[in-house]
């Protein structure tokens, strides 16, 4: 089977698997990461396009967040799938590495990628966690997990281990301070940094407005009680 056919079959497999996912990890997310990582690749000649495409398509397969914290579920599922298509071992290993390394693990935990393809996929995945879509995905995830939108009594935590980050069940607004606002400083490619700038500003504006409404400041200003 040629590489084009492997990519097409993998896209079909993942589309069917993630189509009705309701936590923000749906097929549309995977498709954006797939296309964005290819767009970013224009400036990264060292990346093998076949590995980048497969890594993007398979990056959320067996995510630890949905497999009782099992970090090997993803690499295992990707290996089984790619082996069934006869993909060579060297490519399978690079795809496994992307899945193993891609996730955010707490603001105090470095998440270096060991391959150029992994840097592209991680950047694309992080761009999809910020901006308007990032805001929507955060609340979709929080809703999926039954979390409150916000609770000013629960302070954000600067997680310095993956264990504590994984156990976190804080309100969704905290996720902005614990992860999303840090992503623009944790990108690899210059092109991704440019895209992130405006998305980051949008999130800051969203948070300012959210907290203003939460405190009822606009209501107080225009309809004084009395
Ligand atoms: P990562 O592998 O870095 O976690 P994903 O592609 O799996 O990246 O996407 C994570 C998505 O889930 C992001 O959009 C993120 O906002 C959302 N998410 C993860 N944890 C939380 C949380 N505790 N609260 C709200 N959203 C979350
Ligand atoms: Ni993802």
mmCIF file of C-alpha atoms and ligand atoms in Angstrom:
data_model
loop_
_atom_site.group_PDB
_atom_site.id
_atom_site.type_symbol
_atom_site.label_atom_id
_atom_site.label_comp_id
_atom_site.label_asym_id
_atom_site.label_seq_id
_atom_site.Cartn_x
_atom_site.Cartn_y
_atom_site.Cartn_z
ATOM 1 C CA UNK A 1 0.000 0.000 0.000
ATOM 2 C CA UNK A 2 1.478 3.420 -0.889
ATOM 3 C CA UNK A 3 1.775 6.263 1.621
ATOM 4 C CA UNK A 4 -1.183 8.154 0.115
ATOM 5 C CA UNK A 5 -3.440 5.167 0.629
ATOM 6 C CA UNK A 6 -2.216 4.677 4.219
ATOM 7 C CA UNK A 7 -3.026 8.329 5.011
ATOM 8 C CA UNK A 8 -6.470 8.097 3.352
ATOM 9 C CA UNK A 9 -7.354 4.881 5.205
ATOM 10 C CA UNK A 10 -6.123 6.338 8.507
ATOM 11 C CA UNK A 11 -8.215 9.482 7.986
ATOM 12 C CA UNK A 12 -11.316 7.336 7.333
ATOM 13 C CA UNK A 13 -10.619 5.201 10.416
ATOM 14 C CA UNK A 14 -10.188 8.231 12.697
ATOM 15 C CA UNK A 15 -13.168 10.080 11.196
ATOM 16 C CA UNK A 16 -15.444 7.130 11.990
ATOM 17 C CA UNK A 17 -13.979 6.768 15.494
ATOM 18 C CA UNK A 18 -14.186 10.463 16.501
ATOM 19 C CA UNK A 19 -17.218 11.697 14.562
ATOM 20 C CA UNK A 20 -19.626 12.118 17.473
ATOM 21 C CA UNK A 21 -17.131 12.853 20.209
ATOM 22 C CA UNK A 22 -18.553 15.513 22.553
ATOM 23 C CA UNK A 23 -15.598 16.722 24.602
ATOM 24 C CA UNK A 24 -13.833 18.864 22.003
ATOM 25 C CA UNK A 25 -11.665 16.004 20.751
ATOM 26 C CA UNK A 26 -13.921 15.393 17.747
ATOM 27 C CA UNK A 27 -13.023 14.675 14.115
ATOM 28 C CA UNK A 28 -13.140 18.422 13.320
ATOM 29 C CA UNK A 29 -10.360 18.976 15.903
ATOM 30 C CA UNK A 30 -8.241 16.169 14.436
ATOM 31 C CA UNK A 31 -8.824 17.488 10.904
ATOM 32 C CA UNK A 32 -7.701 20.993 11.925
ATOM 33 C CA UNK A 33 -4.564 19.602 13.565
ATOM 34 C CA UNK A 34 -3.912 17.530 10.424
ATOM 35 C CA UNK A 35 -4.213 20.550 8.113
ATOM 36 C CA UNK A 36 -2.473 23.053 10.407
ATOM 37 C CA UNK A 37 0.536 20.785 10.959
ATOM 38 C CA UNK A 38 0.904 20.471 7.179
ATOM 39 C CA UNK A 39 0.681 24.249 6.760
ATOM 40 C CA UNK A 40 3.355 24.770 9.432
ATOM 41 C CA UNK A 41 5.557 22.164 7.703
ATOM 42 C CA UNK A 42 6.287 24.529 4.820
ATOM 43 C CA UNK A 43 9.064 26.062 6.942
ATOM 44 C CA UNK A 44 10.347 22.774 8.390
ATOM 45 C CA UNK A 45 12.054 20.800 5.614
ATOM 46 C CA UNK A 46 13.487 18.308 8.146
ATOM 47 C CA UNK A 47 10.011 16.906 8.837
ATOM 48 C CA UNK A 48 8.893 13.790 6.958
ATOM 49 C CA UNK A 49 5.394 14.638 5.621
ATOM 50 C CA UNK A 50 4.181 11.014 5.950
ATOM 51 C CA UNK A 51 5.074 10.890 9.657
ATOM 52 C CA UNK A 52 3.564 14.366 10.242
ATOM 53 C CA UNK A 53 0.251 13.360 8.654
ATOM 54 C CA UNK A 54 0.001 10.055 10.523
ATOM 55 C CA UNK A 55 1.065 11.682 13.801
ATOM 56 C CA UNK A 56 -1.592 14.390 13.445
ATOM 57 C CA UNK A 57 -4.339 11.925 12.510
ATOM 58 C CA UNK A 58 -3.491 9.536 15.353
ATOM 59 C CA UNK A 59 -2.399 12.022 18.056
ATOM 60 C CA UNK A 60 -5.561 11.738 20.170
ATOM 61 C CA UNK A 61 -6.202 8.020 19.652
ATOM 62 C CA UNK A 62 -6.345 6.466 23.123
ATOM 63 C CA UNK A 63 -5.734 9.818 24.904
ATOM 64 C CA UNK A 64 -4.874 9.228 28.614
ATOM 65 C CA UNK A 65 -7.682 11.651 29.586
ATOM 66 C CA UNK A 66 -10.227 9.084 28.410
ATOM 67 C CA UNK A 67 -8.393 5.847 29.216
ATOM 68 C CA UNK A 68 -8.088 5.900 33.016
ATOM 69 C CA UNK A 69 -4.695 7.606 32.801
ATOM 70 C CA UNK A 70 -3.121 4.809 30.724
ATOM 71 C CA UNK A 71 -0.402 6.682 28.818
ATOM 72 C CA UNK A 72 0.448 3.701 26.625
ATOM 73 C CA UNK A 73 -3.103 3.208 25.286
ATOM 74 C CA UNK A 74 -2.488 5.687 22.428
ATOM 75 C CA UNK A 75 0.870 4.369 21.206
ATOM 76 C CA UNK A 76 -0.520 0.822 21.449
ATOM 77 C CA UNK A 77 -3.612 1.627 19.378
ATOM 78 C CA UNK A 78 -1.555 3.488 16.745
ATOM 79 C CA UNK A 79 0.916 0.596 16.462
ATOM 80 C CA UNK A 80 -1.876 -1.957 16.014
ATOM 81 C CA UNK A 81 -3.520 0.173 13.319
ATOM 82 C CA UNK A 82 -0.355 1.022 11.371
ATOM 83 C CA UNK A 83 0.951 -2.556 11.567
ATOM 84 C CA UNK A 84 -2.325 -3.784 10.087
ATOM 85 C CA UNK A 85 -1.599 -1.554 7.051
ATOM 86 C CA UNK A 86 1.973 -2.841 6.727
ATOM 87 C CA UNK A 87 3.647 0.483 7.685
ATOM 88 C CA UNK A 88 7.380 0.101 8.358
ATOM 89 C CA UNK A 89 8.691 -0.069 11.928
ATOM 90 C CA UNK A 90 10.722 3.172 11.689
ATOM 91 C CA UNK A 91 7.582 5.186 10.865
ATOM 92 C CA UNK A 92 5.500 3.451 13.550
ATOM 93 C CA UNK A 93 8.105 4.333 16.182
ATOM 94 C CA UNK A 94 8.088 8.020 15.227
ATOM 95 C CA UNK A 95 4.291 8.151 15.346
ATOM 96 C CA UNK A 96 4.287 6.440 18.750
ATOM 97 C CA UNK A 97 6.787 9.020 20.023
ATOM 98 C CA UNK A 98 4.519 11.876 18.892
ATOM 99 C CA UNK A 99 1.535 10.419 20.754
ATOM 100 C CA UNK A 100 3.614 9.753 23.865
ATOM 101 C CA UNK A 101 5.157 13.235 23.992
ATOM 102 C CA UNK A 102 2.437 15.579 22.688
ATOM 103 C CA UNK A 103 0.282 16.279 25.745
ATOM 104 C CA UNK A 104 0.561 19.211 28.096
ATOM 105 C CA UNK A 105 1.529 17.867 31.521
ATOM 106 C CA UNK A 106 1.413 20.903 33.814
ATOM 107 C CA UNK A 107 2.934 24.382 33.582
ATOM 108 C CA UNK A 108 6.064 23.287 35.463
ATOM 109 C CA UNK A 109 6.659 20.198 33.313
ATOM 110 C CA UNK A 110 8.682 20.624 30.080
ATOM 111 C CA UNK A 111 7.226 18.789 27.060
ATOM 112 C CA UNK A 112 10.023 18.626 24.460
ATOM 113 C CA UNK A 113 9.310 16.731 21.238
ATOM 114 C CA UNK A 114 12.040 14.359 20.033
ATOM 115 C CA UNK A 115 11.219 14.693 16.312
ATOM 116 C CA UNK A 116 10.609 17.624 13.914
ATOM 117 C CA UNK A 117 7.278 16.028 12.928
ATOM 118 C CA UNK A 118 6.289 16.006 16.595
ATOM 119 C CA UNK A 119 7.030 19.722 16.904
ATOM 120 C CA UNK A 120 4.649 20.461 14.031
ATOM 121 C CA UNK A 121 1.861 18.294 15.425
ATOM 122 C CA UNK A 122 2.267 19.636 18.965
ATOM 123 C CA UNK A 123 2.171 23.239 17.689
ATOM 124 C CA UNK A 124 -0.962 22.509 15.635
ATOM 125 C CA UNK A 125 -2.630 20.785 18.605
ATOM 126 C CA UNK A 126 -1.805 23.708 20.899
ATOM 127 C CA UNK A 127 -3.060 26.300 18.409
ATOM 128 C CA UNK A 128 -6.390 24.461 18.469
ATOM 129 C CA UNK A 129 -6.536 24.791 22.273
ATOM 130 C CA UNK A 130 -6.380 28.626 22.181
ATOM 131 C CA UNK A 131 -8.435 31.371 20.483
ATOM 132 C CA UNK A 132 -12.214 31.168 20.052
ATOM 133 C CA UNK A 133 -12.135 27.460 19.280
ATOM 134 C CA UNK A 134 -9.921 26.910 22.298
ATOM 135 C CA UNK A 135 -12.451 28.669 24.540
ATOM 136 C CA UNK A 136 -15.271 26.563 23.093
ATOM 137 C CA UNK A 137 -13.292 23.340 23.514
ATOM 138 C CA UNK A 138 -12.368 24.116 27.117
ATOM 139 C CA UNK A 139 -16.025 24.533 28.097
ATOM 140 C CA UNK A 140 -17.058 21.499 26.052
ATOM 141 C CA UNK A 141 -14.479 19.468 27.974
ATOM 142 C CA UNK A 142 -15.529 20.950 31.323
ATOM 143 C CA UNK A 143 -19.181 20.171 30.570
ATOM 144 C CA UNK A 144 -18.287 16.645 29.521
ATOM 145 C CA UNK A 145 -16.569 16.192 32.895
ATOM 146 C CA UNK A 146 -19.422 17.900 34.811
ATOM 147 C CA UNK A 147 -17.270 20.786 36.064
ATOM 148 C CA UNK A 148 -18.506 24.253 37.080
ATOM 149 C CA UNK A 149 -17.626 27.131 34.753
ATOM 150 C CA UNK A 150 -15.964 29.141 37.478
ATOM 151 C CA UNK A 151 -15.459 29.270 41.236
ATOM 152 C CA UNK A 152 -13.417 32.210 42.541
ATOM 153 C CA UNK A 153 -12.799 30.261 45.782
ATOM 154 C CA UNK A 154 -10.721 27.666 43.927
ATOM 155 C CA UNK A 155 -7.307 29.130 43.072
ATOM 156 C CA UNK A 156 -5.429 27.961 39.958
ATOM 157 C CA UNK A 157 -2.468 25.652 40.594
ATOM 158 C CA UNK A 158 0.947 25.720 38.875
ATOM 159 C CA UNK A 159 1.281 21.953 38.449
ATOM 160 C CA UNK A 160 4.860 20.747 38.631
ATOM 161 C CA UNK A 161 4.139 17.090 37.992
ATOM 162 C CA UNK A 162 2.031 15.212 35.459
ATOM 163 C CA UNK A 163 0.487 13.250 38.346
ATOM 164 C CA UNK A 164 -0.974 16.345 40.016
ATOM 165 C CA UNK A 165 -2.045 17.819 36.633
ATOM 166 C CA UNK A 166 -3.904 14.581 35.793
ATOM 167 C CA UNK A 167 -5.763 14.511 39.115
ATOM 168 C CA UNK A 168 -7.007 18.069 38.776
ATOM 169 C CA UNK A 169 -10.798 18.567 38.779
ATOM 170 C CA UNK A 170 -10.915 22.362 39.028
ATOM 171 C CA UNK A 171 -13.531 24.641 37.368
ATOM 172 C CA UNK A 172 -12.943 25.339 33.674
ATOM 173 C CA UNK A 173 -11.802 28.963 34.089
ATOM 174 C CA UNK A 174 -8.828 27.638 36.076
ATOM 175 C CA UNK A 175 -7.714 25.688 33.002
ATOM 176 C CA UNK A 176 -6.935 28.984 31.267
ATOM 177 C CA UNK A 177 -4.464 29.912 34.018
ATOM 178 C CA UNK A 178 -3.109 26.389 34.415
ATOM 179 C CA UNK A 179 -2.563 25.694 30.697
ATOM 180 C CA UNK A 180 -4.120 27.758 27.920
ATOM 181 C CA UNK A 181 -2.493 31.143 28.675
ATOM 182 C CA UNK A 182 0.932 29.463 28.711
ATOM 183 C CA UNK A 183 0.690 27.819 25.313
ATOM 184 C CA UNK A 184 1.834 30.783 23.208
ATOM 185 C CA UNK A 185 5.205 30.625 24.996
ATOM 186 C CA UNK A 186 5.550 26.894 24.433
ATOM 187 C CA UNK A 187 5.488 26.648 20.630
ATOM 188 C CA UNK A 188 8.320 25.461 18.390
ATOM 189 C CA UNK A 189 7.742 27.046 14.964
ATOM 190 C CA UNK A 190 7.829 30.781 14.180
ATOM 191 C CA UNK A 191 4.696 30.428 12.021
ATOM 192 C CA UNK A 192 2.737 28.988 14.950
ATOM 193 C CA UNK A 193 3.906 31.815 17.217
ATOM 194 C CA UNK A 194 2.521 34.388 14.776
ATOM 195 C CA UNK A 195 -0.884 32.646 14.669
ATOM 196 C CA UNK A 196 -0.907 32.263 18.458
ATOM 197 C CA UNK A 197 -0.484 35.960 19.154
ATOM 198 C CA UNK A 198 -3.946 37.049 18.041
ATOM 199 C CA UNK A 199 -5.600 33.922 19.476
ATOM 200 C CA UNK A 200 -3.950 34.619 22.828
ATOM 201 C CA UNK A 201 -5.181 38.225 22.835
ATOM 202 C CA UNK A 202 -8.695 36.992 22.104
ATOM 203 C CA UNK A 203 -8.566 34.648 25.146
ATOM 204 C CA UNK A 204 -7.363 37.494 27.369
ATOM 205 C CA UNK A 205 -10.282 39.632 26.159
ATOM 206 C CA UNK A 206 -12.706 36.750 26.721
ATOM 207 C CA UNK A 207 -11.480 36.245 30.298
ATOM 208 C CA UNK A 208 -11.678 39.962 31.100
ATOM 209 C CA UNK A 209 -15.264 40.101 29.844
ATOM 210 C CA UNK A 210 -16.218 36.830 31.600
ATOM 211 C CA UNK A 211 -14.939 38.081 34.961
ATOM 212 C CA UNK A 212 -16.573 41.484 34.442
ATOM 213 C CA UNK A 213 -19.959 39.802 33.894
ATOM 214 C CA UNK A 214 -19.329 37.335 36.750
ATOM 215 C CA UNK A 215 -18.802 40.232 39.163
ATOM 216 C CA UNK A 216 -21.851 41.986 37.675
ATOM 217 C CA UNK A 217 -19.807 45.083 36.984
ATOM 218 C CA UNK A 218 -21.636 45.986 33.774
ATOM 219 C CA UNK A 219 -25.005 45.478 35.484
ATOM 220 C CA UNK A 220 -23.963 47.665 38.411
ATOM 221 C CA UNK A 221 -22.727 50.345 36.029
ATOM 222 C CA UNK A 222 -25.890 50.602 33.935
ATOM 223 C CA UNK A 223 -28.668 49.651 36.394
ATOM 224 C CA UNK A 224 -27.721 50.912 39.862
ATOM 225 C CA UNK A 225 -29.839 49.406 42.629
ATOM 226 C CA UNK A 226 -31.679 51.997 44.485
HETATM 227 P P1 LIG B 1 -3.421 17.773 25.206
HETATM 228 O O1 LIG B 1 -2.974 16.437 24.721
HETATM 229 O O2 LIG B 1 -2.315 18.774 25.351
HETATM 230 O O3 LIG B 1 -4.244 17.655 26.460
HETATM 231 P P2 LIG B 1 -5.685 17.702 23.457
HETATM 232 O O4 LIG B 1 -5.655 17.727 21.978
HETATM 233 O O5 LIG B 1 -5.974 16.388 24.092
HETATM 234 O O6 LIG B 1 -4.332 18.311 24.055
HETATM 235 O O7 LIG B 1 -6.754 18.739 23.840
HETATM 236 C C1 LIG B 1 -6.958 19.172 25.068
HETATM 237 C C2 LIG B 1 -8.258 19.934 24.983
HETATM 238 O O8 LIG B 1 -9.052 19.586 26.093
HETATM 239 C C3 LIG B 1 -8.002 21.411 24.988
HETATM 240 O O9 LIG B 1 -8.854 22.109 24.144
HETATM 241 C C4 LIG B 1 -8.220 21.751 26.439
HETATM 242 O O10 LIG B 1 -8.685 23.041 26.639
HETATM 243 C C5 LIG B 1 -9.248 20.717 26.879
HETATM 244 N N1 LIG B 1 -8.995 20.401 28.269
HETATM 245 C C6 LIG B 1 -8.114 19.531 28.781
HETATM 246 N N2 LIG B 1 -8.150 19.539 30.130
HETATM 247 C C7 LIG B 1 -9.086 20.447 30.465
HETATM 248 C C8 LIG B 1 -9.616 20.935 31.698
HETATM 249 N N3 LIG B 1 -9.163 20.493 32.869
HETATM 250 N N4 LIG B 1 -10.579 21.873 31.641
HETATM 251 C C9 LIG B 1 -11.041 22.333 30.467
HETATM 252 N N5 LIG B 1 -10.590 21.934 29.277
HETATM 253 C C10 LIG B 1 -9.640 20.989 29.277
HETATM 254 NI NI1 LIG B 2 -5.612 17.055 20.147
#
